[in-house]
Coordinates of C-alpha atoms in Angstrom, one line a residue:
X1 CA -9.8 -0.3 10.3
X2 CA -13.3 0.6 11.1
X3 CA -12.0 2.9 14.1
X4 CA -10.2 4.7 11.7
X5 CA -12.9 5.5 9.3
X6 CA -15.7 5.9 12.3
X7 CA -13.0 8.5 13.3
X8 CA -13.0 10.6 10.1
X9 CA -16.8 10.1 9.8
X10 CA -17.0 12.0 13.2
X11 CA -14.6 14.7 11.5
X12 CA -15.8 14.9 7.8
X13 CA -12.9 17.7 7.9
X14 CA -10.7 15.1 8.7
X15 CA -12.2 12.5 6.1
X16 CA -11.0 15.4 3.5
X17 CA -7.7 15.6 4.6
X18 CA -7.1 12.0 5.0
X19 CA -8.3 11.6 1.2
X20 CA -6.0 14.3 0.0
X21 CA -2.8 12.7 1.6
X22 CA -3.7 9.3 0.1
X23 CA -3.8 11.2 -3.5
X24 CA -0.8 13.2 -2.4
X25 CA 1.2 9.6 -1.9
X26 CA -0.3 8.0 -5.4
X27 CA 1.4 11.0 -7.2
X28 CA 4.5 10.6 -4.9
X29 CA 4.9 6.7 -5.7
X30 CA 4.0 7.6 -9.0
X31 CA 7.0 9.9 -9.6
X32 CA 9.2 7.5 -7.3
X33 CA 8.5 5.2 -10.0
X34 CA 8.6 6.8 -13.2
X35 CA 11.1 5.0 -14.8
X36 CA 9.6 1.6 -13.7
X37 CA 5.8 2.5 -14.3
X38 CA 6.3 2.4 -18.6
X39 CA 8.2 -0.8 -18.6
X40 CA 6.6 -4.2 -20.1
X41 CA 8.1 -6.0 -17.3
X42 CA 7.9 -3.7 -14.3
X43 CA 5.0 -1.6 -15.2
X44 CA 1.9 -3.9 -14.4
X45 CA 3.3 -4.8 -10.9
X46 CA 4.2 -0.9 -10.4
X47 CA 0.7 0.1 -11.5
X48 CA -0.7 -2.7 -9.2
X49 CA 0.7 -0.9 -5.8
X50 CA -0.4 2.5 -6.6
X51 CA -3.8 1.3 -7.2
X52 CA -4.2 -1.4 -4.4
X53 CA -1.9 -0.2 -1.7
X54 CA -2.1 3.5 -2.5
X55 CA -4.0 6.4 -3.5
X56 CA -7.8 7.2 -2.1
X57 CA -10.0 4.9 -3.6
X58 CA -12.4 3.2 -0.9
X59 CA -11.3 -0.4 0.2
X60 CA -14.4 -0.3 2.7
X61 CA -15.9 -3.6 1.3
X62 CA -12.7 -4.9 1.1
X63 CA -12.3 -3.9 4.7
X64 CA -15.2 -6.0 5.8
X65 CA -14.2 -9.0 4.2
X66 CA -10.7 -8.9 6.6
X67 CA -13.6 -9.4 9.5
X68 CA -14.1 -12.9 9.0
X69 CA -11.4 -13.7 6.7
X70 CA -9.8 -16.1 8.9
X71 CA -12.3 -19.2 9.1
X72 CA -13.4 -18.1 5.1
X73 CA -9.5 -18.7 4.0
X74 CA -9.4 -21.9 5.8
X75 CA -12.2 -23.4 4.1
X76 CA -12.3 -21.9 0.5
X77 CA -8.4 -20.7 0.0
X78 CA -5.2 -22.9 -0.9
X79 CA -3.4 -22.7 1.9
X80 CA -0.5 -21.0 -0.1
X81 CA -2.8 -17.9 0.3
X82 CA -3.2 -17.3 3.6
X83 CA 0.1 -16.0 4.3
X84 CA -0.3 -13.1 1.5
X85 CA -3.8 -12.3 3.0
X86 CA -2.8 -12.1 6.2
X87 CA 0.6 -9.9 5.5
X88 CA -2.3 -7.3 3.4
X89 CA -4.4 -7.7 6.7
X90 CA -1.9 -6.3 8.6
X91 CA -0.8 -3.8 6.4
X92 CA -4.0 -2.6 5.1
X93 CA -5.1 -1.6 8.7
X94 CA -1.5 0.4 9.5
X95 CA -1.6 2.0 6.6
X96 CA -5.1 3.1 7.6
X97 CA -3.4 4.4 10.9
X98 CA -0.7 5.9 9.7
X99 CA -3.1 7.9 6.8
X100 CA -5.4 8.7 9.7
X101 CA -2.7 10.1 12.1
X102 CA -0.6 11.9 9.8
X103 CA -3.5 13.8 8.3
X104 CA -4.8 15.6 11.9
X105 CA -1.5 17.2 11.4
X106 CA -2.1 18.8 8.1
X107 CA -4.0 22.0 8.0
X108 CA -6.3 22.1 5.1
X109 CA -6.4 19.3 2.3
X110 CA -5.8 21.9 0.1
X111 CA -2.3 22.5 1.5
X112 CA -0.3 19.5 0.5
X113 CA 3.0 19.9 -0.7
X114 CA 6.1 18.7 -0.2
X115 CA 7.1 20.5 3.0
X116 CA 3.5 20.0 4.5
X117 CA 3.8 16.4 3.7
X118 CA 6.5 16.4 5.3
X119 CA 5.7 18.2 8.5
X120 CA 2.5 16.5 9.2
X121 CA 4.7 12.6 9.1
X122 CA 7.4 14.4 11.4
X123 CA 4.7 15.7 13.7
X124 CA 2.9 12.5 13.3
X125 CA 6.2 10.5 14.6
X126 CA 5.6 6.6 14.2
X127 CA 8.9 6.1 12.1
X128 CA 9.1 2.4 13.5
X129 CA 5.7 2.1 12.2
X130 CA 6.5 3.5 8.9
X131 CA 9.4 1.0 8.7
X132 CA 7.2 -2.0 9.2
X133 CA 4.4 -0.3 6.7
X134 CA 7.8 -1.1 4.4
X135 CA 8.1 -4.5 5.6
X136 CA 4.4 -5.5 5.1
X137 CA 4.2 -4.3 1.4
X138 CA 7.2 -6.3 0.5
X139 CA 5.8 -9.0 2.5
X140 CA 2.6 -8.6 0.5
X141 CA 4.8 -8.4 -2.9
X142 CA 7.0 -11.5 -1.8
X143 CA 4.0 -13.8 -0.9
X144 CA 2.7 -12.4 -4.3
X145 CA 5.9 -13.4 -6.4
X146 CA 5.9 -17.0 -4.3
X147 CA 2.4 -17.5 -5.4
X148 CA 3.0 -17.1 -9.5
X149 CA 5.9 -19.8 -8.8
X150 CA 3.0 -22.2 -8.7
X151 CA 1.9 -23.6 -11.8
X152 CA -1.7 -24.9 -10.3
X153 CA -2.8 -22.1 -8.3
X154 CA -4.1 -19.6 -10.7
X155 CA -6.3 -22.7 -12.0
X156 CA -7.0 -22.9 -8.7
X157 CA -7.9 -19.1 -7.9
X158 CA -9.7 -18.6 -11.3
X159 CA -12.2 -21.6 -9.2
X160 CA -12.9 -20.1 -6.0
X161 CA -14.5 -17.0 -7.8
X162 CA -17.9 -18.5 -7.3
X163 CA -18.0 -20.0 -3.5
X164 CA -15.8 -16.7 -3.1
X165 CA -18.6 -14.6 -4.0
X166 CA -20.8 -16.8 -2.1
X167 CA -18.9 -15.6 1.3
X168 CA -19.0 -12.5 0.3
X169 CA -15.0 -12.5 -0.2
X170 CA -15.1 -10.9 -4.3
X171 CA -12.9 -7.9 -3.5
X172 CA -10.4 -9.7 -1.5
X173 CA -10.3 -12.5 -4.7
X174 CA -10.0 -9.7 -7.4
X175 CA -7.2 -8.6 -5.3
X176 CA -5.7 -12.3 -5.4
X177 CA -6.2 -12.4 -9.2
X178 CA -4.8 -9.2 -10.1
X179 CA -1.7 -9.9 -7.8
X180 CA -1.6 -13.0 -9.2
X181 CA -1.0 -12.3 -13.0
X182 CA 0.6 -8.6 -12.7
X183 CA 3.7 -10.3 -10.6
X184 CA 3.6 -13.2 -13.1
X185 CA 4.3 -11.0 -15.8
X186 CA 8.0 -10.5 -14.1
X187 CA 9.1 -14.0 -14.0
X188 CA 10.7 -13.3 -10.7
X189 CA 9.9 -10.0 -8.6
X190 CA 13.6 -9.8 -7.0
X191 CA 14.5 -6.8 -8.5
X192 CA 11.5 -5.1 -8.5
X193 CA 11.0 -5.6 -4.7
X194 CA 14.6 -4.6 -4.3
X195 CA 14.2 -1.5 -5.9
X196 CA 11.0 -0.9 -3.7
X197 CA 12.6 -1.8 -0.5
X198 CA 15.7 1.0 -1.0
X199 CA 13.4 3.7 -2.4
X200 CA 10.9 3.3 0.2
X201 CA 13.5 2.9 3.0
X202 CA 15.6 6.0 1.6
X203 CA 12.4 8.2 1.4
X204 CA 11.3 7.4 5.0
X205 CA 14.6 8.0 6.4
X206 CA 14.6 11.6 4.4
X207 CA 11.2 12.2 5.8
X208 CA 11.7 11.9 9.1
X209 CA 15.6 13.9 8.7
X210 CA 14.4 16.7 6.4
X211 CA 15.4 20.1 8.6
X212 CA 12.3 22.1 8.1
X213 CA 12.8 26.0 7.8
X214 CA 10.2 28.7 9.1
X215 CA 9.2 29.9 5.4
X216 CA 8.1 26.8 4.8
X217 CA 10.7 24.9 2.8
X218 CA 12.5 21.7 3.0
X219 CA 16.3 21.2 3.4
X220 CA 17.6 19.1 0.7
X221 CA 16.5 15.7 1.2
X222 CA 13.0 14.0 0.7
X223 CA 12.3 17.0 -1.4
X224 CA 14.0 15.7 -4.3
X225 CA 11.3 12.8 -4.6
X226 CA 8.0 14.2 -3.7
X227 CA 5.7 16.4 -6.0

């Protein structure tokens, strides 16, 4: 994660570009979502994605604490936690990638639509990655939903705040905390992650199969579910 950002501070035109796309995406999971995002039950978890696994706000600190997160889980964290950690690790550094990598191919950051959006993740190529940036957010979300099943741990989270804050782990706990009790409001996060799963599969296959046409519009695929 920090060669990516030492890359876009080397390119501040690039830093631009890789901001807009990441605002480009909240509005895109944000209209995938719609119907979910207004819902007592679905909504908090929903609005818990777009703000922690999408859209442009800065997870530098956060970034830092994945640096010496290892040893820090094993002495402060139930060990129920380290699996979801690890699983946001992973996908908070490809998603970094795939954000850095698919914004050299746009051409301004003022030029995001739907067929640029498009064009810049065809250009970009990494499909396989883009499948297993899938399989780490439900990963994340499925840790998450495991987590809530336990009756003690959110006692137990709601304690570590202090000798979190202490290592210098407070964003990755918030994280932990907000997970924690937006998934709990479901009382089971099957469906939700099953709607997630076939949206997010469906729109990456339509991404990477849209024809693209010389005037600069989309065939009639992922156009359909992007602003």
């Amino acid at each position: 994660m920090g060669e990516e950002r030492a890359r876009r501070d080397r390119d501040p035109g690039l830093d631009a570009r890789v901001i807009a796309l990441k605002t480009y995406q909240q509005r895109r999971f944000a209209k995938t979502y719609a119907d979910l995002l207004p819902t007592d039950r679905y909504g908090p978890a929903s609005r818990f994605f777009i703000e922690e696994l999408y859209g442009p706000r800065d997870f530098a600190d956060r970034d830092a604490q994945f640096a010496r997160v290892v040893p820090a889980l094993v002495r402060l964290f139930p060990r129920e936690i380290i699996a979801t950690v690890s699983a946001l690790a992973q996908l908070h550094a490809l998603s970094e990638q795939l954000d850095t990598e698919t914004a050299t191919h746009l051409e301004s950051a003022d030029a995001l639509n739907a067929f640029t959006y498009t064009r810049a993740w065809q250009a970009a190529g990494r499909r396989d990655d883009r499948e297993k940036q899938i399989e780490l957010t439900l990963q994340v979300g499925r840790s998450l939903d495991r987590l809530t099943r336990n009756p003690l741990l959110r006692h137990s989270l709601r304690m570590m705040r202090g000798p979190a804050k202490g290592a210098g782990l407070s964003d990755l706990q918030r994280f932990l905390e907000t997970g924690f009790d937006n998934f709990k409001t479901m009382h089971g996060a099957n469906e939700f992650l099953g709607t997630i799963e076939a949206r997010e599969r469906r729109l990456a296959r339509d991404l990477f199969e849209a024809p693209l046409y010389p005037e600069g519009r989309l065939g009639d695929t992922a156009s359909g579910q992007l602003p």
